[in-house]
Short mmCIF file of C-alpha atoms in Angstrom, two decimals:
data_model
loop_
_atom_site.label_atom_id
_atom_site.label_comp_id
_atom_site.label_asym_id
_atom_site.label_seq_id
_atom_site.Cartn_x
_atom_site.Cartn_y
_atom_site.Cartn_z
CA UNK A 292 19.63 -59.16 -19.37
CA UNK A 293 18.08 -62.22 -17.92
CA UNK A 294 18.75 -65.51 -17.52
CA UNK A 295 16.76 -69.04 -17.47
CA UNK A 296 18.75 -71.92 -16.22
CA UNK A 297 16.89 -75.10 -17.07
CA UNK A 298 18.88 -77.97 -15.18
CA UNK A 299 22.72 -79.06 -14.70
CA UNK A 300 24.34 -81.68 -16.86
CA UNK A 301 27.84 -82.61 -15.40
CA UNK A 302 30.47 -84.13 -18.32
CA UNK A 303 33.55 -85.22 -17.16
CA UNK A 304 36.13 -85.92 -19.12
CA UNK A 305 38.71 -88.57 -18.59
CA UNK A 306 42.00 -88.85 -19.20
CA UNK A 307 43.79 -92.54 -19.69
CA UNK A 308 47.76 -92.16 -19.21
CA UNK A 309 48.97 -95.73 -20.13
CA UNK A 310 52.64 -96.30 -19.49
CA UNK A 311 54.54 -98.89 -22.18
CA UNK A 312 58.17 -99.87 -21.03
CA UNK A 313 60.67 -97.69 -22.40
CA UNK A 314 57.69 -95.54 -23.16
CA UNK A 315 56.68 -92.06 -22.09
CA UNK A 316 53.03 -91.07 -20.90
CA UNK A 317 50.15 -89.95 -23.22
CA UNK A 318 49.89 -86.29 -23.06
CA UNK A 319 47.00 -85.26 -20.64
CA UNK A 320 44.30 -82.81 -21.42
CA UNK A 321 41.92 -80.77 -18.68
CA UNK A 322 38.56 -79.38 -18.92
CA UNK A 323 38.32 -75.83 -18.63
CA UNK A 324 39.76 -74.44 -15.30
CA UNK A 325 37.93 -71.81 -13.59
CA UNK A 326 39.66 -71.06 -10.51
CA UNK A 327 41.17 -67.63 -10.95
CA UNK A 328 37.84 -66.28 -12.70
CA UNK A 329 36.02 -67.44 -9.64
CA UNK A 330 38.04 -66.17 -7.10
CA UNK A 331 37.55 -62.51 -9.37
CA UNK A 332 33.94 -62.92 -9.39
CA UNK A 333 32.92 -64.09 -5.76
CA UNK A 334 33.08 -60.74 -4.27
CA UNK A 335 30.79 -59.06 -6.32
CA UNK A 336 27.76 -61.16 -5.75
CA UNK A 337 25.56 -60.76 -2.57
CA UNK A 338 23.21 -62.55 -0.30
CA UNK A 339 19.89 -61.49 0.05
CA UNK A 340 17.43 -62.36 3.03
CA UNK A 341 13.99 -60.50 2.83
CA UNK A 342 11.15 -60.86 5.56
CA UNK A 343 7.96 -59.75 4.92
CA UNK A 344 4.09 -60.29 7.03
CA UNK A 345 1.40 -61.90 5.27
CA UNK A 346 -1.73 -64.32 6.13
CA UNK A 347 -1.84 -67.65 4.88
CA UNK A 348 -3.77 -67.09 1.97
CA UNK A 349 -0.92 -65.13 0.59
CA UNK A 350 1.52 -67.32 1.76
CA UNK A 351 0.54 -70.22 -0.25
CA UNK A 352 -0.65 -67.89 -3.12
CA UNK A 353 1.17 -69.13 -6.74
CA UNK A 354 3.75 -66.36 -7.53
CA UNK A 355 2.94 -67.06 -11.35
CA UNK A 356 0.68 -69.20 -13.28
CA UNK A 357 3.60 -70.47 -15.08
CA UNK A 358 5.28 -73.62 -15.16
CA UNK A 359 8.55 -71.91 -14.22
CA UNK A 360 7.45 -71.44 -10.85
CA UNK A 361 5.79 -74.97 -10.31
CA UNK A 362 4.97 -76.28 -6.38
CA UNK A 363 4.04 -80.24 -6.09
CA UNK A 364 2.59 -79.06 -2.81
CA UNK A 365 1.42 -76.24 -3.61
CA UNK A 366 -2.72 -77.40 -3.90
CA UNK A 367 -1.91 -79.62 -0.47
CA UNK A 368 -1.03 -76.57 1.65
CA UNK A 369 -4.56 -74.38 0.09
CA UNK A 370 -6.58 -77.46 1.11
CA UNK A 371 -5.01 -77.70 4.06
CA UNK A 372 -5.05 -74.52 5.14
CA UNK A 373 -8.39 -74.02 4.09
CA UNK A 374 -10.92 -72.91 6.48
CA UNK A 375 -8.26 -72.02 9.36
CA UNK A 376 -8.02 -68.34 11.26
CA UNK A 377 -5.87 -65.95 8.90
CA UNK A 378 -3.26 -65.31 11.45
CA UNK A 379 -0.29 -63.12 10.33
CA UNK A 380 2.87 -65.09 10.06
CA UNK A 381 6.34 -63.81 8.86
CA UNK A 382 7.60 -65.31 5.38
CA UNK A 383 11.19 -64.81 5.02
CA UNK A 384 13.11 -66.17 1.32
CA UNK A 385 16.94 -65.91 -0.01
CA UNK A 386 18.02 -64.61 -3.44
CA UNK A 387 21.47 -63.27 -4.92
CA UNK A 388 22.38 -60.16 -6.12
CA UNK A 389 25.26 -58.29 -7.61
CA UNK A 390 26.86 -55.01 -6.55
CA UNK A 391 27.34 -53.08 -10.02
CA UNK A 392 28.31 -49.58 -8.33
CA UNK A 393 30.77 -48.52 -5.40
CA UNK A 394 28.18 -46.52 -4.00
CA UNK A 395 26.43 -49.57 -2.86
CA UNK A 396 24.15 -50.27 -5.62
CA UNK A 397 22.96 -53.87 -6.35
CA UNK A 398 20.87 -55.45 -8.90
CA UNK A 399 18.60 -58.67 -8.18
CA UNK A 400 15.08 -60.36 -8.99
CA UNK A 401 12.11 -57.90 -8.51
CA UNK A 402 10.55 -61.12 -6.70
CA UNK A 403 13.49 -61.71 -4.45
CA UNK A 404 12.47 -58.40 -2.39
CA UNK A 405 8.70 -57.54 -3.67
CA UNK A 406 6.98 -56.32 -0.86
CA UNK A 407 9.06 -56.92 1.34
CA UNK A 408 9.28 -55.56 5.06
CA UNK A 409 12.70 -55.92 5.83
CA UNK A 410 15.71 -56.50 3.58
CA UNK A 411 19.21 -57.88 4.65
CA UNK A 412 22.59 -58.08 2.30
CA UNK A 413 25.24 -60.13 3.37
CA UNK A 414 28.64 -59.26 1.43
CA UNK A 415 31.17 -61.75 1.08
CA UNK A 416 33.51 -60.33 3.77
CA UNK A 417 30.35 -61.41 6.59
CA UNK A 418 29.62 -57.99 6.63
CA UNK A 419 25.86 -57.23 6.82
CA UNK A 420 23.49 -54.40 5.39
CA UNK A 421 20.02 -53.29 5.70
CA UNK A 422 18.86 -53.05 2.01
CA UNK A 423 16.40 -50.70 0.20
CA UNK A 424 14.75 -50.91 -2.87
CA UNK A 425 15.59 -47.60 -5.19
CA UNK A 426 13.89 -48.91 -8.23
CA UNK A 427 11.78 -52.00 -9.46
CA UNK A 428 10.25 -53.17 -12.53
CA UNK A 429 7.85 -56.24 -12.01
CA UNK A 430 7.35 -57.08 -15.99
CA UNK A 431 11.32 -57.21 -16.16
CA UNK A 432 11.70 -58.77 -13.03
CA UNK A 433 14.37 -56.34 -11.94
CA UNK A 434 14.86 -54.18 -8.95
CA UNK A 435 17.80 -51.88 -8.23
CA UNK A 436 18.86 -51.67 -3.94
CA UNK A 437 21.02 -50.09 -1.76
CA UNK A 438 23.00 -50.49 0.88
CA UNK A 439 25.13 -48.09 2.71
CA UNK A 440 28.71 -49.46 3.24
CA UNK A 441 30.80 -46.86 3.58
CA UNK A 442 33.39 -48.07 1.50
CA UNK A 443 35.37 -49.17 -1.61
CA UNK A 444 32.99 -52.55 -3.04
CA UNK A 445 33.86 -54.65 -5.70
CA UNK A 446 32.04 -54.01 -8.52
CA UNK A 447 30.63 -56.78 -11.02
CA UNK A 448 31.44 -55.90 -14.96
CA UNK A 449 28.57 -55.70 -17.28
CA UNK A 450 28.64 -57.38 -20.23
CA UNK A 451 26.18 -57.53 -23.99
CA UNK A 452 24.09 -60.35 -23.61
CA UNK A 453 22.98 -59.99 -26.89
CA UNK A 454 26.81 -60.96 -28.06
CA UNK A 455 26.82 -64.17 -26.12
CA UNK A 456 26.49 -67.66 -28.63
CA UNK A 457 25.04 -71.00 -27.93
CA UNK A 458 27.78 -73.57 -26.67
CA UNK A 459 29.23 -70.38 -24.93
CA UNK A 460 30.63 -71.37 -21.30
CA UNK A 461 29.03 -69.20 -18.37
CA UNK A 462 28.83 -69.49 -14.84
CA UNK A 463 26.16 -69.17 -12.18
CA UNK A 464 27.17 -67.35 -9.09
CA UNK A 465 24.61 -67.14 -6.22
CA UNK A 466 23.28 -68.48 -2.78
CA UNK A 467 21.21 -71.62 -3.74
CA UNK A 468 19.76 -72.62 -0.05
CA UNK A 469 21.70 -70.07 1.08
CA UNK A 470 24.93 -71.70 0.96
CA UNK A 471 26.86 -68.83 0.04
CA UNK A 472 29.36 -68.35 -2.60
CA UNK A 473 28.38 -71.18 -4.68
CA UNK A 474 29.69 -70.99 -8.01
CA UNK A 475 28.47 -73.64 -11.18
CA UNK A 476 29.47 -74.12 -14.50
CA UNK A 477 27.42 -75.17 -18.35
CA UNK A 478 26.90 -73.88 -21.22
CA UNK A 479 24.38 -71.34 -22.93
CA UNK A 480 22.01 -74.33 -24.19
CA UNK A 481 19.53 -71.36 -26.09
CA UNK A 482 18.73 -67.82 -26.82
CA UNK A 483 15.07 -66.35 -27.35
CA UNK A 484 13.37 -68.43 -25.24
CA UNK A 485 9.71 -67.43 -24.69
CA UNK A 486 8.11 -69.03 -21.13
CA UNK A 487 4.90 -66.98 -21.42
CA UNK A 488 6.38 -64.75 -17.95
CA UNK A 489 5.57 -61.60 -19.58
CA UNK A 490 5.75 -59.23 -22.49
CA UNK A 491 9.39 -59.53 -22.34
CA UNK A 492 10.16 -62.79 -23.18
CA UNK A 493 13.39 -63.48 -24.27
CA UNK A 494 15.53 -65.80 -21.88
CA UNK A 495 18.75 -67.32 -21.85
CA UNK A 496 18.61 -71.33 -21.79
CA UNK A 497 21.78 -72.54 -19.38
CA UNK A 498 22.36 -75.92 -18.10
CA UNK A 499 24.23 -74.56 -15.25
CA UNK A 500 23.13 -75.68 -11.78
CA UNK A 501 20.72 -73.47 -10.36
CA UNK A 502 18.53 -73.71 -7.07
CA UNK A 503 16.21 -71.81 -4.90
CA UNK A 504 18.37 -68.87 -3.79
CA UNK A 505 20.10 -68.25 -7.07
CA UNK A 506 17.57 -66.07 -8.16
CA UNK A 507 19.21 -62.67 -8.64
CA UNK A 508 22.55 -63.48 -9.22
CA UNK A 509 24.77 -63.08 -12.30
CA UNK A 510 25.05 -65.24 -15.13
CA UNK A 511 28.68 -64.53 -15.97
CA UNK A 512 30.51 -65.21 -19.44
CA UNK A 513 34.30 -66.62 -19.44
CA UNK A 514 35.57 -63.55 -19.56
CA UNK A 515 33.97 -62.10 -16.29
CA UNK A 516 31.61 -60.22 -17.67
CA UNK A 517 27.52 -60.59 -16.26
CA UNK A 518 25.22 -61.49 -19.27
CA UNK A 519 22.22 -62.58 -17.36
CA UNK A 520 20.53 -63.16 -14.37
CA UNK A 521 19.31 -66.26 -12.78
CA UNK A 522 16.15 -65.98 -12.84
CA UNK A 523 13.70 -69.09 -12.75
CA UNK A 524 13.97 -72.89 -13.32
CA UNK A 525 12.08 -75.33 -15.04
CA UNK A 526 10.25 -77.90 -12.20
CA UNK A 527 10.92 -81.30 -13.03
CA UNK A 528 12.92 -80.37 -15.88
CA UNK A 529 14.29 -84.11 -16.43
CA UNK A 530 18.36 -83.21 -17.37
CA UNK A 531 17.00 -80.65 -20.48
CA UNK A 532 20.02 -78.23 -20.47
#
């Protein structure tokens, strides 16, 4: 259950009332409201801060040789740093995640906490955890953590991903640049799709609006149900849904 947004179209729609004398007004339509389904959802999904030590030969190391996870700076910072003292530094990153159990249980990118030294949940209440990984799988790019609140948590619902069609409307739920809460809206622009990520390829196209810090968050269909989860982008992707 994974999800691969690709960029964010916006169409607006708009609505002409013209006004004749002795006339009434043309009959307005509305894009698709989703206000109450937000409000439902937001609780459920999570902020997730991770810190972990490395040397700067890790730091700038590619996290895949894919074209999913694309840096235009990535070869100026190993020539830079070439040659200098490997001095430990601190790396700290944001992702999303979504609690799925009242016992504290959240599910979120493998690579949004992979090795990690130290990992911090932020709830939507301001309340903050110390997380800890329970269960990971790297080719799925999954991993299962808990935190310990001590109390009743609203829990995301599950959906079939495999029932979801193209033209669908989902939403993207998550902490792009860790402005929390964000919520976007598009369309399911593909199913199937094959990046070459692993031997599990088979990804959820979305032109929904997703940014660094949305990995790990849900991909949610209009009835509230998760389908996916946000898991990479396309750099430069150009406006492809």
């Amino acid at each position: 259950m994974r999800s691969i947004p690709i960029s964010f179209v916006t169409a607006v729609l708009a609505v002409c009332v013209s006004f004749f004398p002795g006339g009434s007004a043309v009959a307005k339509t509305a894009p698709p409201d989703f206000v109450e389904l937000a409000k439902k959802l937001k609780p459920s999904v999570v902020n997730i801060s991770t810190a972990k030590v490395v040397n700067p030969q890790q730091r700038f190391r590619r996290p895949q040789q894919s074209p999913f996870w694309a840096d235009p700076f990535q070869d100026f910072f190993e020539r830079f740093f070439e040659g200098m003292p490997s001095q430990p530094r601190t790396q700290r990153s944001l992702g999303s995640g979504f609690i799925i159990s009242n016992e504290g249980y959240i599910l979120t990118n493998n690579h949004v906490v992979a090795n990690a030294d130290e990992i911090k949940v932020r709830l939507s209440d301001g309340r903050e955890f110390k997380g800890q990984v329970k269960g990971s799988d790297e080719k799925l790019d999954l991993a299962l953590i808990k935190i310990d609140a001590r109390d009743h948590l609203p829990v995301a619902t599950l959906g079939d991903s495999d029932a979801i069609e193209v033209g669908e409307w989902v939403l993207a739920i998550g902490n792009p640049f860790g402005l929390a809460e964000t919520v976007t809206a598009g369309i399911v622009s593909a199913k199937g799709r094959v990046i070459g990520s692993g031997p599990y390829d088979d990804f959820i196209q979305t032109d929904a609006s997703i940014n660094p810090g949305n990995s790990g968050g849900p991909l949610v269909n209009a009835r509230g149900e998760v389908v996916g989860i946000n898991t990479a982008i396309v750099a430069g992707g150009q406006g492809i849904g």
